[in-house]
CSV table of C-alpha atoms (C1' of nucleotides) in Angstrom, one decimal:
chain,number,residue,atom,x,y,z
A,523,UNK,CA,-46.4,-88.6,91.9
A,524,UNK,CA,-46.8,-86.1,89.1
A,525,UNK,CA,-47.6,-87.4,85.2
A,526,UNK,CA,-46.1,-85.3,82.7
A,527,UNK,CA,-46.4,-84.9,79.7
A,528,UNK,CA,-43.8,-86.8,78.4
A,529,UNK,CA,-45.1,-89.5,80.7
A,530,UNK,CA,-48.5,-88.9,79.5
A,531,UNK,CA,-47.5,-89.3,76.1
A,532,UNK,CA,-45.4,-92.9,76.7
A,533,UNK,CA,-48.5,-94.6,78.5
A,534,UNK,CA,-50.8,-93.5,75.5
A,535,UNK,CA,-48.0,-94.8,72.7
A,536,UNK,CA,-47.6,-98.2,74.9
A,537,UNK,CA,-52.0,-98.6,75.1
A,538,UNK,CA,-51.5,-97.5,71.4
A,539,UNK,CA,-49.2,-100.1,70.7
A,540,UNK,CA,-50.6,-102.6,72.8
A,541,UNK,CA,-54.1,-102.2,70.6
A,542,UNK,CA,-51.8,-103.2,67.8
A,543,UNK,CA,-49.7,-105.9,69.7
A,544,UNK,CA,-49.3,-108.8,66.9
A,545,UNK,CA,-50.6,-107.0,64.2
A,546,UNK,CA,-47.9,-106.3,62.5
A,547,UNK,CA,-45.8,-102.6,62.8
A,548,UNK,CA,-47.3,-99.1,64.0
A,549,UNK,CA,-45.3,-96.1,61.8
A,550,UNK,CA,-44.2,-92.9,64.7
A,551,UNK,CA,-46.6,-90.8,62.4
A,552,UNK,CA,-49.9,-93.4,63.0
A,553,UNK,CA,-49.2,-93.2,66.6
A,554,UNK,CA,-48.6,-89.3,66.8
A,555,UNK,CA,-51.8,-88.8,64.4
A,556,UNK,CA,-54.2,-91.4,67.0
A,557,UNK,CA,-52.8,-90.1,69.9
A,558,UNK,CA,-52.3,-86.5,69.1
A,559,UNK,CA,-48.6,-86.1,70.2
A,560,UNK,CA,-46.2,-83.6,68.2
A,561,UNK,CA,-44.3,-86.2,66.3
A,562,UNK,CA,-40.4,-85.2,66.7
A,563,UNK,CA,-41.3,-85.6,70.7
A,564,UNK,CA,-43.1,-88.7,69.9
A,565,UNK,CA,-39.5,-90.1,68.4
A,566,UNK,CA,-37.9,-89.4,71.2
A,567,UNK,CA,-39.9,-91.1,73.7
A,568,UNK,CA,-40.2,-94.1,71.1
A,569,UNK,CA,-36.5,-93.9,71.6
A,570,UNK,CA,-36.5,-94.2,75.2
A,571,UNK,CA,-38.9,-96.8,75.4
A,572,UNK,CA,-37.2,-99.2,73.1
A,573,UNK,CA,-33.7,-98.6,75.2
A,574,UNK,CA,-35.9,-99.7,77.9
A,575,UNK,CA,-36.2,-103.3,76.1
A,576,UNK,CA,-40.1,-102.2,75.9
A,577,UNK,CA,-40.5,-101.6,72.0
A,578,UNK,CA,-38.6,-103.0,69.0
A,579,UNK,CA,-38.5,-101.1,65.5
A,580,UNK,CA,-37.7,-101.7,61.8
A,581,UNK,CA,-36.3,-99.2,60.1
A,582,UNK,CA,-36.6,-98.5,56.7
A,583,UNK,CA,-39.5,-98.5,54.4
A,584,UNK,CA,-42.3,-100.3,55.6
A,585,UNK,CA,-40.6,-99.6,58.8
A,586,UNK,CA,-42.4,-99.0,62.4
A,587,UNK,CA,-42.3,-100.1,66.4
A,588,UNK,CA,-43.9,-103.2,67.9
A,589,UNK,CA,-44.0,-104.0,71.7
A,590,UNK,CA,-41.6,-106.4,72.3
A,591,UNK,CA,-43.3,-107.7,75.1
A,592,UNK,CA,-47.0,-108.6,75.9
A,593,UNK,CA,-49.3,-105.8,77.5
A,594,UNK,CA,-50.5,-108.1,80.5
A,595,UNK,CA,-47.0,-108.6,81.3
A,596,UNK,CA,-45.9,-105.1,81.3
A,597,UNK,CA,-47.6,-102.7,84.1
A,598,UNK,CA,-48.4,-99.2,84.2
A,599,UNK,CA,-45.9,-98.6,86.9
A,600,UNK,CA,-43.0,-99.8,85.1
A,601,UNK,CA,-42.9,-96.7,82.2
A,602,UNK,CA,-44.4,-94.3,85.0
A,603,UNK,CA,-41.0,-95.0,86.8
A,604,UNK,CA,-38.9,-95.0,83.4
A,605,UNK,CA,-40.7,-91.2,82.8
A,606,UNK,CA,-40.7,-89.8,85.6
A,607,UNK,CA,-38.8,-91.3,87.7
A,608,UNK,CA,-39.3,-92.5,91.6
A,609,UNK,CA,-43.4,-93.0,93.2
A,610,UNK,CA,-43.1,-90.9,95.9
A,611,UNK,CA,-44.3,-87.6,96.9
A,612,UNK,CA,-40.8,-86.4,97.9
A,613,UNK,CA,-37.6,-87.1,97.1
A,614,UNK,CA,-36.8,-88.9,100.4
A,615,UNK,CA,-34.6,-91.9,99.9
A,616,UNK,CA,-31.8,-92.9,102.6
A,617,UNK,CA,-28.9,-90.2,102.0
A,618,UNK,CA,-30.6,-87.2,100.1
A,619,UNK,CA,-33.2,-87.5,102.7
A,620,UNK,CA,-31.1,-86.6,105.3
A,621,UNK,CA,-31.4,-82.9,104.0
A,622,UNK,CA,-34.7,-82.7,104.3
A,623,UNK,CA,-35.2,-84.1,108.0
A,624,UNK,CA,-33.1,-82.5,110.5
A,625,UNK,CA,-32.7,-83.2,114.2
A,626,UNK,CA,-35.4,-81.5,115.2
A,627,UNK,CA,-39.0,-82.1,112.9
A,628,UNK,CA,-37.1,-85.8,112.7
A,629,UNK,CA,-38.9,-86.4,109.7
A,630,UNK,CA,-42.2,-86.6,111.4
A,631,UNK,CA,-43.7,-86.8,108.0
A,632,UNK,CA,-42.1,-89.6,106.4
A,633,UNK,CA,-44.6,-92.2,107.3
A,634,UNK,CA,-47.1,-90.2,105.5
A,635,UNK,CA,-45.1,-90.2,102.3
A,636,UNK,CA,-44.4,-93.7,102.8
A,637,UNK,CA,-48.0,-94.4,103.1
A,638,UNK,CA,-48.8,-92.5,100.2
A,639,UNK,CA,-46.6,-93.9,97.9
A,640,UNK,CA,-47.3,-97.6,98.7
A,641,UNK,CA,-50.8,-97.1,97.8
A,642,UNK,CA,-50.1,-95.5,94.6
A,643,UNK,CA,-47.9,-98.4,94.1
A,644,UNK,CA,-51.0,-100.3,95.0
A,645,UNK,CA,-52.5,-99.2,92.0
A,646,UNK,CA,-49.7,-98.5,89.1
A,647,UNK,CA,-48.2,-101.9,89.5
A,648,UNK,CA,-51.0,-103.8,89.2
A,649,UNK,CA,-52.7,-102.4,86.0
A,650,UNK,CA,-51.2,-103.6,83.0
A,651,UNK,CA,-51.6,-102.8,79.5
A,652,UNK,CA,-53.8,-105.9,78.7
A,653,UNK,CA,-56.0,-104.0,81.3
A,654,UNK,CA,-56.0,-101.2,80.0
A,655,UNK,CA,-57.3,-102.7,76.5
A,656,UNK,CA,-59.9,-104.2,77.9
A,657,UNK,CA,-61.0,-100.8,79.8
A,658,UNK,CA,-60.4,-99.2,76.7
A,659,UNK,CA,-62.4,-101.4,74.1
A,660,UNK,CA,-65.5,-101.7,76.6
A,661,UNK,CA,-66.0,-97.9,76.9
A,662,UNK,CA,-65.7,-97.3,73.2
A,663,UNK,CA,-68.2,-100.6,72.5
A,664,UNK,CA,-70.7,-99.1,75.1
A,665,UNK,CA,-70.1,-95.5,74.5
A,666,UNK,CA,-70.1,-94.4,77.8
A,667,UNK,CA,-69.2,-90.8,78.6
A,668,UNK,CA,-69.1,-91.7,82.2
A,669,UNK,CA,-65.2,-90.3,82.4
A,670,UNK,CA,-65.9,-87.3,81.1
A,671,UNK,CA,-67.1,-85.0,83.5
B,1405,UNK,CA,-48.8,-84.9,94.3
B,1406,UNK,CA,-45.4,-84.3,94.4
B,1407,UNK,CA,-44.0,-81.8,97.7
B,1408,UNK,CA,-41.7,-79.2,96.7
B,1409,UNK,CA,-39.0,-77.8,99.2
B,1410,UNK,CA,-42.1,-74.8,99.2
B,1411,UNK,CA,-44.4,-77.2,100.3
B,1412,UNK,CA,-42.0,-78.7,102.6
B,1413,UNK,CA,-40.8,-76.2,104.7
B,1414,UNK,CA,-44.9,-74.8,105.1
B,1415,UNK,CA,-45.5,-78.0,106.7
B,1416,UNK,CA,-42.7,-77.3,108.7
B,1417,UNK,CA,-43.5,-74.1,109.7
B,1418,UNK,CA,-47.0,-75.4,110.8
B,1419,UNK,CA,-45.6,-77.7,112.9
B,1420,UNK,CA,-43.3,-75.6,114.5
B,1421,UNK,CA,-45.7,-73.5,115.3
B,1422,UNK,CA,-48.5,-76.1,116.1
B,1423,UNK,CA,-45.6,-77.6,119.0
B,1424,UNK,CA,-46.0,-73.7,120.4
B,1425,UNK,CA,-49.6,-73.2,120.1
B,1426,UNK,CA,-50.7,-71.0,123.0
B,1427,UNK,CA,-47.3,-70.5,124.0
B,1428,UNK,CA,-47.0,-67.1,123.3
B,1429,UNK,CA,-45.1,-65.6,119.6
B,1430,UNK,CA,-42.1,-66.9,117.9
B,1431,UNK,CA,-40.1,-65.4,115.6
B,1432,UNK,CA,-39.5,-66.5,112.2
B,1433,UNK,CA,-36.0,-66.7,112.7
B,1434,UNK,CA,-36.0,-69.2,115.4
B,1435,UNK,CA,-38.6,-71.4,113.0
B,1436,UNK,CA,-35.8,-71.1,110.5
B,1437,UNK,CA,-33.4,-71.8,113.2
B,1438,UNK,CA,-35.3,-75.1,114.2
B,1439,UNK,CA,-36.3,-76.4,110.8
B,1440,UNK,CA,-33.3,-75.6,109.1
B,1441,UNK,CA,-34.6,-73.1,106.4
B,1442,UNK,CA,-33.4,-70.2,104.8
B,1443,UNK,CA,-34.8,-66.8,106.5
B,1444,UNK,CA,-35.6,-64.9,103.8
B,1445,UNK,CA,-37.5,-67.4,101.8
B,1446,UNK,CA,-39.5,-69.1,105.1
B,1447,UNK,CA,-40.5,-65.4,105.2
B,1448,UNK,CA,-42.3,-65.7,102.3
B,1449,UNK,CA,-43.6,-69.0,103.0
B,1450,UNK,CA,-45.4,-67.4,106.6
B,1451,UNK,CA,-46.8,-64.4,104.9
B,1452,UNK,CA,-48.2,-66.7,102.2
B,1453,UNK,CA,-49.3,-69.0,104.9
B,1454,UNK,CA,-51.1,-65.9,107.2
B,1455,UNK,CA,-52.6,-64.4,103.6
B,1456,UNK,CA,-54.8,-67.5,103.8
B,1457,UNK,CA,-55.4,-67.2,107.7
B,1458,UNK,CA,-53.8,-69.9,108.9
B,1459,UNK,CA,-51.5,-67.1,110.9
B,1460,UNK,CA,-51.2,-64.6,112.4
B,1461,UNK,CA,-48.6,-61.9,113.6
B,1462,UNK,CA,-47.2,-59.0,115.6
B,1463,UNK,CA,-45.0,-56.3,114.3
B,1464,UNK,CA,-42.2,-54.3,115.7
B,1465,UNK,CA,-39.8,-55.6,118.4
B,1466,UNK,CA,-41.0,-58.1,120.5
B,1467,UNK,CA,-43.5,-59.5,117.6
B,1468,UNK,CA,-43.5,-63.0,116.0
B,1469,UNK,CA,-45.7,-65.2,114.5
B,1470,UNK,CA,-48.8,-67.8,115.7
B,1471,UNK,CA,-51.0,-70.2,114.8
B,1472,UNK,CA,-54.5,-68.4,114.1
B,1473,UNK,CA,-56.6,-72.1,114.3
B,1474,UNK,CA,-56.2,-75.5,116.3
B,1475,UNK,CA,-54.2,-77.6,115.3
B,1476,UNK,CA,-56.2,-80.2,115.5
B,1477,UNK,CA,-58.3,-78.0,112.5
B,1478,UNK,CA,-55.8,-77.8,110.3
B,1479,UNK,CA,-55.2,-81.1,107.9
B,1480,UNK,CA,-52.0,-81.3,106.4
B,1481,UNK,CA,-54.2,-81.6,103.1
B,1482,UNK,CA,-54.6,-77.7,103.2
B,1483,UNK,CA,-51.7,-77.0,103.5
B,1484,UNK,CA,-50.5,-79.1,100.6
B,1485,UNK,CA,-53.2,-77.9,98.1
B,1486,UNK,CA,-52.3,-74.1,99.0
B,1487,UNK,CA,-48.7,-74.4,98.3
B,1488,UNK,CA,-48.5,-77.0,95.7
B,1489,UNK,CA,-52.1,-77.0,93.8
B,1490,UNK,CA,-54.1,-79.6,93.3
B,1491,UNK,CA,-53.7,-83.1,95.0
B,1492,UNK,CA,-53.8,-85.0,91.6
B,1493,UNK,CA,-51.1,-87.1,89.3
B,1494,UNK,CA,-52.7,-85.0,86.5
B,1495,UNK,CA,-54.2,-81.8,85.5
B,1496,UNK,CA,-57.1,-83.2,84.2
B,1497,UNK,CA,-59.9,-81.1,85.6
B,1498,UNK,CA,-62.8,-80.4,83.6
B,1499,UNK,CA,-62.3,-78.2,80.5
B,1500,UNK,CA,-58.0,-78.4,80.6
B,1501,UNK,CA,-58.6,-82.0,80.7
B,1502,UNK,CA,-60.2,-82.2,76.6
B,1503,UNK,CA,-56.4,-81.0,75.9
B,1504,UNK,CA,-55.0,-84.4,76.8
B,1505,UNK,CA,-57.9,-86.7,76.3
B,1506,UNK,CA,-58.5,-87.0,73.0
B,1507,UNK,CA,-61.7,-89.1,71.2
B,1508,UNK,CA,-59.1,-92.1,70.7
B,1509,UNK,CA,-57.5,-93.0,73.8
B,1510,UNK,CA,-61.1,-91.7,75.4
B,1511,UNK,CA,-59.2,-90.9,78.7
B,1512,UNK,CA,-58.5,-94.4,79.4
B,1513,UNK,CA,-56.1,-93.7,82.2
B,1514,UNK,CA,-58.1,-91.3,83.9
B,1515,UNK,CA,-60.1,-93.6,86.5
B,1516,UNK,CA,-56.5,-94.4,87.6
B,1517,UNK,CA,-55.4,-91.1,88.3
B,1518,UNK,CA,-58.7,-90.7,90.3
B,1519,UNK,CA,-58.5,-93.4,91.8
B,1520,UNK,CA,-54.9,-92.3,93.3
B,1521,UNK,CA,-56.5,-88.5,94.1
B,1522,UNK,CA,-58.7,-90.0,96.1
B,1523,UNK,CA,-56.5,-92.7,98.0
B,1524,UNK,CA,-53.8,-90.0,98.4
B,1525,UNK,CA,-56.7,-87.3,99.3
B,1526,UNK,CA,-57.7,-90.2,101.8
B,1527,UNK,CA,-54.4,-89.7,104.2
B,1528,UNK,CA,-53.6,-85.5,103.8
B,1529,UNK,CA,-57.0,-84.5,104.4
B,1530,UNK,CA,-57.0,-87.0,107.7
B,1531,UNK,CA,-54.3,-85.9,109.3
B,1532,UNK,CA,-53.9,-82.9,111.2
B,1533,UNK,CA,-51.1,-80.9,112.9
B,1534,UNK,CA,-52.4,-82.1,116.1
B,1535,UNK,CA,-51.7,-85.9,115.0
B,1536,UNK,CA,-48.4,-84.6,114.1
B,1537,UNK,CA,-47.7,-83.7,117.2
B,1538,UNK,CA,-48.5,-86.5,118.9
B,1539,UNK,CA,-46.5,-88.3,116.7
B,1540,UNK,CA,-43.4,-86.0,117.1
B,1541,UNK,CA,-43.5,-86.2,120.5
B,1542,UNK,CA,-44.0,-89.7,120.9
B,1543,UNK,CA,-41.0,-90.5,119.0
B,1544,UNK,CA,-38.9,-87.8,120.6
B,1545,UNK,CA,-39.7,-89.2,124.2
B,1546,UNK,CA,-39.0,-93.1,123.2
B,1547,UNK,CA,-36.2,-92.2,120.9
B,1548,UNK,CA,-37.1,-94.0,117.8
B,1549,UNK,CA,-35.3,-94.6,114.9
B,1550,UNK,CA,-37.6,-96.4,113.4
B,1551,UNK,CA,-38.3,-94.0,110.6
B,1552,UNK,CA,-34.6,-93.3,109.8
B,1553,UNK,CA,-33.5,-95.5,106.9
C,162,DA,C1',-35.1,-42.2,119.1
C,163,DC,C1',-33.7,-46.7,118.5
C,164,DT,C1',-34.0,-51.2,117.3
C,165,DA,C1',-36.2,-55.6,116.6
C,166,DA,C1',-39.3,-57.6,114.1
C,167,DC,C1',-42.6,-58.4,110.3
C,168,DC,C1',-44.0,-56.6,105.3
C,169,DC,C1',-43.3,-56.2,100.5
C,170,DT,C1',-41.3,-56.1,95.9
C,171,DA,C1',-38.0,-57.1,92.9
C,172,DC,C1',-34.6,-59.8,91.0
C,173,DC,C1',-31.7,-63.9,89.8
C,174,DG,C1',-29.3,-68.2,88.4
C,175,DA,C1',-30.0,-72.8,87.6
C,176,DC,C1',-32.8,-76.1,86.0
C,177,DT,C1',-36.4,-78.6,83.5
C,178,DA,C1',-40.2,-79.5,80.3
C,179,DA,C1',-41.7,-79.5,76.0
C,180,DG,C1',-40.8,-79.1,72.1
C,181,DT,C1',-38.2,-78.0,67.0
C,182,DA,C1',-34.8,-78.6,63.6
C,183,DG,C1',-31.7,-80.8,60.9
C,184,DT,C1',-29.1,-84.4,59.5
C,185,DG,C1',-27.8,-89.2,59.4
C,186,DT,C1',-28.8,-94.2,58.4
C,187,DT,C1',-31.3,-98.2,57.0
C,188,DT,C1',-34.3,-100.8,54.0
C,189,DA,C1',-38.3,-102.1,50.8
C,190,DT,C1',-39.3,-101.8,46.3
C,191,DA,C1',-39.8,-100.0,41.6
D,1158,DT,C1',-29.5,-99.2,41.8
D,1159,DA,C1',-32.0,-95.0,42.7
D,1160,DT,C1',-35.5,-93.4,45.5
D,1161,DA,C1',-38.3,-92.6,49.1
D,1162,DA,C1',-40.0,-94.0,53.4
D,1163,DA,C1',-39.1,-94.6,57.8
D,1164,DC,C1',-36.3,-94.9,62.2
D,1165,DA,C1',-31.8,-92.8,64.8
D,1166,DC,C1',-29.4,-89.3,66.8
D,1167,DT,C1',-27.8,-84.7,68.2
D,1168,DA,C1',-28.3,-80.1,69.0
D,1169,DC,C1',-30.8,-76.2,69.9
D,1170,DT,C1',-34.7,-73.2,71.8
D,1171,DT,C1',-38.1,-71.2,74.5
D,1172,DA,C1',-40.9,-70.6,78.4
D,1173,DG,C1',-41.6,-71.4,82.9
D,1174,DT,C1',-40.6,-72.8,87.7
D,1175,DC,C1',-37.8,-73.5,91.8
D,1176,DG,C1',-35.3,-72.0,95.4
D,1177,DG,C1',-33.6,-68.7,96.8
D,1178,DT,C1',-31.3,-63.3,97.7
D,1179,DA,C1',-31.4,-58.4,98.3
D,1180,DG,C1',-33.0,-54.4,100.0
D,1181,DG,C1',-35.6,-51.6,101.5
D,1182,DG,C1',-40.5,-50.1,104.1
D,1183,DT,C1',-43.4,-50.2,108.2
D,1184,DT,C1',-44.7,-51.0,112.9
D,1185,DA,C1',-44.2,-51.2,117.8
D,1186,DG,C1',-41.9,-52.0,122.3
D,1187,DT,C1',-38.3,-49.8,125.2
DNA sequence: ACTAACCCTACCGACTAAGTAGTGTTTATA
DNA sequence: TATAAACACTACTTAGTCGGTAGGGTTAGT
């Protein structure tokens, strides 16, 4: 698995909107100035995510997104897949794989791609954003530079 | 990590030439033969691939390539990092990293993409050509299909 | 000398990523 | 009801990469 940034950019506008989950609505322009995403690209994504059934909007003055679900109950995983499509280190499913793995090698790597992807599976599809909150509200409370290297 | 069709056939080739190791030269049209890859660009791939001494070759008539290590010393890890970069769902190294993580988010997501570096790191830099192999022969000799979806 | 093979460089078409630009459409509110 | 703020949508652009091709150059065995 590879993040973009277009991916990048949807998990930080979902934490962002998480952080502000029930508190009424978040304008594009907050979200592109927290986050520091070029605005117009920002739309776009917001776009994508609400045709996903994960944001709702109001437009018009006063206007903005909301998430329309909770954060614990929607996992990193989920929008990594709507971005970027497919966890797995190659695109290897049933027929198109079949051009990859002929006769001979007989796809003697396979299991290693399997293996790979089910334990970043392991780990995208059981954060959530409510996690993420939490991570993110205890580093900035503490201070910790930890991350940073 | 994501494996290109690059990164692909080098593994591949590697193997091919692992299954031959002390077996004398082969050319690199019967590799592209075997594995099913264009010629002129596995070319490419093998020079690449003896620039960073993991081969090397003859010239003139009669010349081919071979292994230049074990291949019990070569993990496929290597491999993967020369031809596709990094082993990591982001490039978030040091100093290019400030360009994503700003002071709000604070990086929030980036224990998870280390956390899948090193789980992913964990099976490439195990395995090596010799396991492959093994495990190419010993599906060839009971005729598995177990890894054919 | 001839030919089989590796060596090297250049080029190319298609695609994608990461935006930008511009124009609609809706709605709160003065 | 005019206005402005905000989302909605479509089209375009620009740079880079991927997956090759093409076409010689060089070396070495016979």
């Amino acid at each position: 698995m590879k993040i973009s940034f277009r991916g990048d950019y949807a998990l930080k506008a979902i934490l962002d909107l998480s952080l502000h989950y029930n508190k009424g609505l978040v304008r594009i322009q907050e979200i592109a100035d927290r986050q520091d995403i070029p605005i117009k690209y920002l739309e776009q994504i917001l776009l994508a995510l609400k045709g996903a059934g994960y944001l709702n909007s109001q437009r018009g003055a006063k206007g903005g997104y909301y998430l329309a679900k909770e954060p614990k109950k929607i996992k990193l995983g989920e929008i990594i897949r709507l971005m970027e499509g497919p966890i797995s280190p190659i695109t290897c499913v049933s027929k198109s794989c079949y051009k990859r793995c002929n006769e001979e090698t007989k796809c003697v790597f396979r299991p290693l791609w399997n293996k790979i992807r089910s334990l970043t599976e392991g780990v995208v599809d059981q954060v959530s954003f409510a996690d993420m909150c939490r991570d993110y509200e205890t580093k900035n409370k503490k201070k910790l530079d930890m991350y940073y290297i």
